Coordinates of C-alpha atoms in Angstrom, one line a residue:
X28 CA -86.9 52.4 -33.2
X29 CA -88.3 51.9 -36.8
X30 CA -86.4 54.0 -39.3
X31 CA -86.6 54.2 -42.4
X32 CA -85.2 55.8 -45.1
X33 CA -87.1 55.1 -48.9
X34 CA -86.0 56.1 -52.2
X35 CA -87.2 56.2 -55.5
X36 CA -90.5 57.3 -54.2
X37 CA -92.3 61.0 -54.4
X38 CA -95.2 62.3 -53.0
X39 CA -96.9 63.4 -56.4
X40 CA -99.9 65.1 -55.7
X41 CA -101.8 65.8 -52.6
X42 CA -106.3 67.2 -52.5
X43 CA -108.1 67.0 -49.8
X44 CA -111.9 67.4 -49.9
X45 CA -114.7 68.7 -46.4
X46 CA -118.6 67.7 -46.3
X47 CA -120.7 70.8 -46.5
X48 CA -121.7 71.5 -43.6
X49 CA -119.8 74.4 -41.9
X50 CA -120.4 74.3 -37.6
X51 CA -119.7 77.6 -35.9
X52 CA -118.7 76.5 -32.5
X53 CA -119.7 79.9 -30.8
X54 CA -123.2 78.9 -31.5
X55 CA -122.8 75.8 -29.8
X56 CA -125.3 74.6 -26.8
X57 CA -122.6 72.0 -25.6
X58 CA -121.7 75.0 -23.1
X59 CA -124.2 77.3 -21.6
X60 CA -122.2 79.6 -19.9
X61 CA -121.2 81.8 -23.6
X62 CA -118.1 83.1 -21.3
X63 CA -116.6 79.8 -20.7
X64 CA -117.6 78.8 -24.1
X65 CA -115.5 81.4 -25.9
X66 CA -112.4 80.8 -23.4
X67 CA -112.7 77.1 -24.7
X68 CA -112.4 77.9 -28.6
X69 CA -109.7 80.0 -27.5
X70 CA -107.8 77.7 -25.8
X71 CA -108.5 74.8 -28.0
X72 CA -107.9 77.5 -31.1
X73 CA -111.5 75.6 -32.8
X74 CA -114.0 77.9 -33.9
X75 CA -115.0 76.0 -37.2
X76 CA -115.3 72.5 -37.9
X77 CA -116.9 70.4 -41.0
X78 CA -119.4 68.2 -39.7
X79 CA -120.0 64.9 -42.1
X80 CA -124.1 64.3 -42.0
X81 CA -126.0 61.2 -42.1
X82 CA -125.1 59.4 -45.4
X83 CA -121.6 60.9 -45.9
X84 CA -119.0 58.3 -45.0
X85 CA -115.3 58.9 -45.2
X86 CA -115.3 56.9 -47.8
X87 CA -117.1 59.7 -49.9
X88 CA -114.5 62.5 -48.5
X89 CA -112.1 60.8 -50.0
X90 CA -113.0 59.4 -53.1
X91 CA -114.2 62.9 -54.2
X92 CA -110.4 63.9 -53.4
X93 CA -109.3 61.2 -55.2
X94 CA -111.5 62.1 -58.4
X95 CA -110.5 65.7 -57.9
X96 CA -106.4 64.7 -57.8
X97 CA -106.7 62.2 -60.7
X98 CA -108.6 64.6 -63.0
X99 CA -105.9 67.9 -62.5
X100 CA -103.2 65.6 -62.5
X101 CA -104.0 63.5 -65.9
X102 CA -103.1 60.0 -64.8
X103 CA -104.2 57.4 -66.3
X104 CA -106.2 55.2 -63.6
X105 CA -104.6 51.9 -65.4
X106 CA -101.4 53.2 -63.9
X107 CA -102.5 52.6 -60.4
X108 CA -101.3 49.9 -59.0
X109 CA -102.2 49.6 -55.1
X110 CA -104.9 51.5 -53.2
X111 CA -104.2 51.8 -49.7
X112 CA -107.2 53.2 -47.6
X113 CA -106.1 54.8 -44.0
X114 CA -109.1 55.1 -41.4
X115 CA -110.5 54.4 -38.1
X116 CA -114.1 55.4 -39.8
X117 CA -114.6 52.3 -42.4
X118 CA -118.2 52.2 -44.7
X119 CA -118.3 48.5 -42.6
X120 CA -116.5 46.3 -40.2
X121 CA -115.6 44.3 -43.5
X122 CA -115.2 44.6 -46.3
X123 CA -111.9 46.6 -46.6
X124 CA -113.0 50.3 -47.5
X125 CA -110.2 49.9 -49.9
X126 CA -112.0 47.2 -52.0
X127 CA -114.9 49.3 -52.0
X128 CA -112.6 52.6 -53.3
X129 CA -111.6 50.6 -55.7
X130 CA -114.6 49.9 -58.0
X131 CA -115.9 53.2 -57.4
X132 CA -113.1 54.9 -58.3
X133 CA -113.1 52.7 -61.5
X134 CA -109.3 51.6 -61.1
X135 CA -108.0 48.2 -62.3
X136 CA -109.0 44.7 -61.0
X137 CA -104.7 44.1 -60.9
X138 CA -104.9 47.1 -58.3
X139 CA -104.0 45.7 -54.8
X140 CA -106.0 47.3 -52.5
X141 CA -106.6 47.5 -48.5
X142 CA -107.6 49.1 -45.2
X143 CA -104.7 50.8 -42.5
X144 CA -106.8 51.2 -39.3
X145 CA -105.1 53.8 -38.1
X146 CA -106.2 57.6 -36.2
X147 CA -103.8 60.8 -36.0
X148 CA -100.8 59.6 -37.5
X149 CA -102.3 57.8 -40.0
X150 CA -101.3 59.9 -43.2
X151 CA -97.8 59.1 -41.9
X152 CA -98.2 55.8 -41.4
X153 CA -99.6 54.9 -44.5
X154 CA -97.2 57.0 -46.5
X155 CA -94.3 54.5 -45.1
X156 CA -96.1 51.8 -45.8
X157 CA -97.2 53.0 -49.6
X158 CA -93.6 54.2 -50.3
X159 CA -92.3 50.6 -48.8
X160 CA -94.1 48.9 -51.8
X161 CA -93.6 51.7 -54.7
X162 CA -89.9 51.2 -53.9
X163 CA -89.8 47.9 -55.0
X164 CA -90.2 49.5 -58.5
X165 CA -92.8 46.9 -59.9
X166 CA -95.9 49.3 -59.2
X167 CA -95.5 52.8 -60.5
X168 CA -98.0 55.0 -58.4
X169 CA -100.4 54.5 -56.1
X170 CA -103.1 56.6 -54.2
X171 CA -103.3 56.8 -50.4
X172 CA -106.5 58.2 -49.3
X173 CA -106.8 59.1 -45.4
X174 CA -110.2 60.1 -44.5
X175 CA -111.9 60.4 -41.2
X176 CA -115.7 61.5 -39.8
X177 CA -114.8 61.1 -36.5
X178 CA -117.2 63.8 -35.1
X179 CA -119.6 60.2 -35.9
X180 CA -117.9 58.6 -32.9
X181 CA -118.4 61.8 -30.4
X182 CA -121.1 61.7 -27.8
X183 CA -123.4 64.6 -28.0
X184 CA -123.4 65.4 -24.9
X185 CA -119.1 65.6 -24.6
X186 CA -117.9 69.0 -25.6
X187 CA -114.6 66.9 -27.0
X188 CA -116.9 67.0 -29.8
X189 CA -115.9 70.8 -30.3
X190 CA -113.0 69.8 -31.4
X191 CA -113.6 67.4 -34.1
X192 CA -114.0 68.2 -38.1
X193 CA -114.8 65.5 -40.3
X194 CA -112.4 65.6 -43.8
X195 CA -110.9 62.9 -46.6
X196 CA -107.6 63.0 -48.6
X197 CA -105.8 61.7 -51.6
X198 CA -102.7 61.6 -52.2
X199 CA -100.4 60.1 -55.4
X200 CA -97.3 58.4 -55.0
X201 CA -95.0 57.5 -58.0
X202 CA -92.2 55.5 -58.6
X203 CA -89.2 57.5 -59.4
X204 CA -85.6 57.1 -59.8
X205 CA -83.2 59.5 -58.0
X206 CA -86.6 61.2 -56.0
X207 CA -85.8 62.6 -52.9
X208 CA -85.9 60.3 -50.2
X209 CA -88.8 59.4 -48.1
X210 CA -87.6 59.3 -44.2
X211 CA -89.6 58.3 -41.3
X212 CA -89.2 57.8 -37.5
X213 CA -92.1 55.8 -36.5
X214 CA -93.1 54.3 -32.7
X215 CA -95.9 52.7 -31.1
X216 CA -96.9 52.0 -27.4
X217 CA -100.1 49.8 -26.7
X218 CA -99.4 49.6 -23.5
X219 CA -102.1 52.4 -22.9
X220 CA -104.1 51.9 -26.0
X221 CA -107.2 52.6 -23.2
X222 CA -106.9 56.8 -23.5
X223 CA -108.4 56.8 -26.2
X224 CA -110.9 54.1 -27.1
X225 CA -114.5 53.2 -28.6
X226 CA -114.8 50.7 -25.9
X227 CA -117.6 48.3 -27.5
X228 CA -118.5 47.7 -31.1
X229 CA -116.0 45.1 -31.9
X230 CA -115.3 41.8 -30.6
X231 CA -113.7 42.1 -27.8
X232 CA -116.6 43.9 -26.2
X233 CA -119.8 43.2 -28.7
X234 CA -122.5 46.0 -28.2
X235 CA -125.2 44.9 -25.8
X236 CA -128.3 47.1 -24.4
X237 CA -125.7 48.3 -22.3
X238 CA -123.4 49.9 -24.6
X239 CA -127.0 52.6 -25.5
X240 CA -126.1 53.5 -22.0
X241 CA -125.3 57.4 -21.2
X242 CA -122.9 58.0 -18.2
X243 CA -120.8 60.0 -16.6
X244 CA -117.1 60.0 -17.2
X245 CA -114.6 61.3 -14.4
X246 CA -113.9 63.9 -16.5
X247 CA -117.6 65.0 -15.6
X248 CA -118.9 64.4 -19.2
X249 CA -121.5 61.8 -20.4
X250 CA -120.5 59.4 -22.9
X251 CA -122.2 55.7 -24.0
X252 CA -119.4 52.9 -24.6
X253 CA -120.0 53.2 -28.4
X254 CA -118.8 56.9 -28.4
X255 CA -114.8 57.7 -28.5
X256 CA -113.8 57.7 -24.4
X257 CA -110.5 60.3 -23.9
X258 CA -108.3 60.5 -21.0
X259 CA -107.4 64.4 -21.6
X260 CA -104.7 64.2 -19.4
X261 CA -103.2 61.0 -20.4
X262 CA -103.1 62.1 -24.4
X263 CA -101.9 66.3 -23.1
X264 CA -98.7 64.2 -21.4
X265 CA -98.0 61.6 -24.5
X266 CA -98.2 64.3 -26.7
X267 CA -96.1 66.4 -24.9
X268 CA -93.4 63.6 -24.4
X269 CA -93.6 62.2 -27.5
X270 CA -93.8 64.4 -30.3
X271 CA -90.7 66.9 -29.4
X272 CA -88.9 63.7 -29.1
X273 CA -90.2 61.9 -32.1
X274 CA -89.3 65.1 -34.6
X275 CA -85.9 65.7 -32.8
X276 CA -84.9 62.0 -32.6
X277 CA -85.5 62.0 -37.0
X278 CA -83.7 65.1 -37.2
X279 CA -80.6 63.7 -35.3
X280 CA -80.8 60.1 -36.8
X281 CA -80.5 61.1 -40.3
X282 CA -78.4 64.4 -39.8
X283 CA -80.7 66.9 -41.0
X284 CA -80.0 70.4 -39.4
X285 CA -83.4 72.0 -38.2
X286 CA -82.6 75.0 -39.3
X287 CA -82.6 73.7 -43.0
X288 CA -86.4 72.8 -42.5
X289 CA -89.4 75.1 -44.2
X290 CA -92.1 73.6 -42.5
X291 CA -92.7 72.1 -39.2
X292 CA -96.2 70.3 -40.0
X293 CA -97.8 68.8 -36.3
X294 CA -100.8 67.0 -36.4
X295 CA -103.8 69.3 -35.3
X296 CA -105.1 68.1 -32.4
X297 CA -105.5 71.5 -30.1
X298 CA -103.8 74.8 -30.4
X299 CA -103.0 74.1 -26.5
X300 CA -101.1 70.7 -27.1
X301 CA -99.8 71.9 -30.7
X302 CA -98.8 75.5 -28.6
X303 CA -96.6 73.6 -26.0
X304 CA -94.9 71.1 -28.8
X305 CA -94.1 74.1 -31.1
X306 CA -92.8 76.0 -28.0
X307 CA -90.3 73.0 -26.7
X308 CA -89.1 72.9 -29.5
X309 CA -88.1 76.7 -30.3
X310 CA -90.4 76.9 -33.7
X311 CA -91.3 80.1 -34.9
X312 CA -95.0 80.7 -36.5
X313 CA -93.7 81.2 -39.7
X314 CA -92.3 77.8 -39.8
X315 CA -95.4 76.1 -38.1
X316 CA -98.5 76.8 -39.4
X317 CA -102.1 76.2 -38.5
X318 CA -105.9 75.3 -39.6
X319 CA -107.4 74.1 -36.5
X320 CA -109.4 77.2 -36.3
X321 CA -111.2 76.5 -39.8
X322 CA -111.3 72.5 -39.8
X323 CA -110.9 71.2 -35.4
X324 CA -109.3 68.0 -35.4
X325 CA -109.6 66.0 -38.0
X326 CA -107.3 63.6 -37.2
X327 CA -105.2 61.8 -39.5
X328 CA -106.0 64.0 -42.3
X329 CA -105.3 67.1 -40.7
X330 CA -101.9 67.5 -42.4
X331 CA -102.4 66.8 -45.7
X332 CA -105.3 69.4 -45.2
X333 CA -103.4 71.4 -44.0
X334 CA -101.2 71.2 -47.1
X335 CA -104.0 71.5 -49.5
X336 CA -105.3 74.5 -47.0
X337 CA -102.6 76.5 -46.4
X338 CA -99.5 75.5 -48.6
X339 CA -100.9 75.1 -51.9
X340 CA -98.9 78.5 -53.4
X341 CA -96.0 77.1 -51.1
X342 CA -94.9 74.1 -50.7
X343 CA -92.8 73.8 -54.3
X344 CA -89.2 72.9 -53.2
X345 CA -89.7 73.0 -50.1
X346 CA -88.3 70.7 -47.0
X347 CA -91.1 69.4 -44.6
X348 CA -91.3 67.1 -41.6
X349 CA -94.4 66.2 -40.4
X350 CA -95.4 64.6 -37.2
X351 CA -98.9 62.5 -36.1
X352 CA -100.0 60.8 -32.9
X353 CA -102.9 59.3 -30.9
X354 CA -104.8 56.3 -30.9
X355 CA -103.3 53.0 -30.2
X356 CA -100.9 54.9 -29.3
X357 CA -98.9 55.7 -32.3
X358 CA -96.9 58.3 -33.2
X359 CA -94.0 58.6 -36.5
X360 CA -92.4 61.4 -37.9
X361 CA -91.4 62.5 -41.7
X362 CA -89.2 63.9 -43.7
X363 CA -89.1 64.9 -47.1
X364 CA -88.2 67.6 -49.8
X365 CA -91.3 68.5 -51.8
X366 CA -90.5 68.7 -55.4
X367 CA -92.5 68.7 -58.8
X368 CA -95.6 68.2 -57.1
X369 CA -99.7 68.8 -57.5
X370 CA -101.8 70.3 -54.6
X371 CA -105.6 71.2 -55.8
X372 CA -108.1 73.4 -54.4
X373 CA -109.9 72.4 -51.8
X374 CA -113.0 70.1 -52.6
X375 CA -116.5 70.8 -51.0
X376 CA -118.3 67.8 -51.3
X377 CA -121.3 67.6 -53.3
X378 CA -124.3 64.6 -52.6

């Protein structure tokens, strides 16, 4: 098991920014039967999503965030010294998003800068990784951005695509001594990296004629093998195993009574999973709260949304742990007491 425990390191600042336009799922033609449409949204708990359109990459999302954080919080962009860019939904196969980010976002040439590809946990991920370097002390801050317009990667024909909102985030990291520490509990498991997979596109399975292809899927809907292929019940049952343990298993490891935490911050995939995870392990509403309704799934940026969304006026000294999982599959878990830190309004992006 991979924990860690970083100091010196605090999450700074946190904005999160949505493309404009706003999908009402009730008017949806994915399912004609309006009945069985409405007892979908209720069970998935998605009734709104932000839907990225042609020509708005997450890339944009997130540098929009960034702009937005930077501006409110003053910082100099000299100061930044590494760039890390978290995403399954990159401008190109290469170059690194990251590089990209980096001269548009005007920050220094000495600013080392690269891609995580990483889905639902990502935010957690790459704030392990980001705190790993800021720890060091050589590099005073650095912005994470996490941004994903995964409702590009749906098939149309899949109602899975009811789920998905499209979103970007930034977030600032600083070096600083005494800070409360950073503590993670992170895990992966390839072995079934095949629930949920774009099966051509890369080089393993280059796209052909074939890959335009339509067909239908054992789970009755029709997918080509360049849209994102889900076994439901695989990810409902990894989920379910994983998660409770993940969060319990960090709580235990670095002795940190439950009943001490604030906030209780799981990744949004659907009110059903997210329902059964909070209910094994005994959290109250008031300590686990929700945006699925107004954003869907929006994968790895769906927490620090959620920050931005819902804990903006509260999350001032306030003890978090946050848990991701999905693609690869990955999962991690984190700790930390929020302190001294900047959350903006929510950013509407803007061509």
């Amino acid at each position: 098991m991979a924990f860690l425990k970083i100091e010196n390191v605090k999450i700074a600042g946190i904005a999160a920014c949505v493309p404009p336009k706003r999908v009402d799922n009730m008017e949806s033609d994915l399912v004609e039967d309006k009945h069985e449409l409405e007892k979908y949204i209720e069970t998935t708990g998605v009734r709104y999503r932000y839907v990225a359109e042609d020509g708005i990459c997450s890339s944009d999302l997130c540098k929009a965030a960034a702009d937005k954080l930077i501006e409110e919080m003053g910082i100099d962009k000299s100061e930044i010294g590494c760039l890390i860019m978290v995403t399954q939904t990159p401008d190109y196969i290469f170059p690194a998003t990251a590089c990209i980010l980096q001269d548009r976002l005007g920050l220094p040439t000495n600013c080392m800068s690269f891609d995580i590809t990483m889905s639902c946990p990502g935010w957690i991920y790459g704030l392990s990784v980001m705190s790993s370097i800021l720890s060091a002390g050589k590099i005073k801050k650095g912005l994470l951005l996490v941004g994903e317009t995964s409702t590009k990667a749906k098939s149309p024909y899949d109602r899975v695509n009811l789920l998905a909102g499209d979103a970007g985030t930034a977030t600032i990291l600083e070096y600083k001594e005494g800070a409360n520490p950073l503590l993670f509990s992170m895990h992966t498991d390839g072995s079934n990296y095949r629930s949920l997979i774009i099966p051509d596109g890369g080089y393993r399975n280059p796209v052909t004629h074939q890959s335009f292809e339509y067909y239908e899927c054992k789970d009755g809907m029709k997918r080509n093998r360049l849209n994102a292929n889900m076994e439901g019940e695989d990810i409902l049952s990894f989920a379910m195993h994983t998660a409770p343990k993940c969060i319990k298993g960090l709580l235990e490891h670095f002795e940190l009574p439950k009943e001490e935490m604030d906030y209780f911050l799981i990744h949004q995939a659907n009110q059903l999973i997210n329902k059964l995870i909070q209910k094994r392990m005994k959290i109250d509403d008031a300590h686990c709260p929700y945006n699925i309704n107004e954003f869907g799934n929006t994968s790895s940026t769906s927490i620090p949304l959620m920050i931005v969304n819902k804990l903006r006026n509260d999350i001032e000294d306030k003890k978090i742990v946050a848990c991701g999982f999905g693609t690869g599959l990955a999962w991690g878990a984190l700790y930390n007491h929020i302190e001294n830190v900047t959350i903006c309004d929510l950013v509407h992006y803007k061509r």
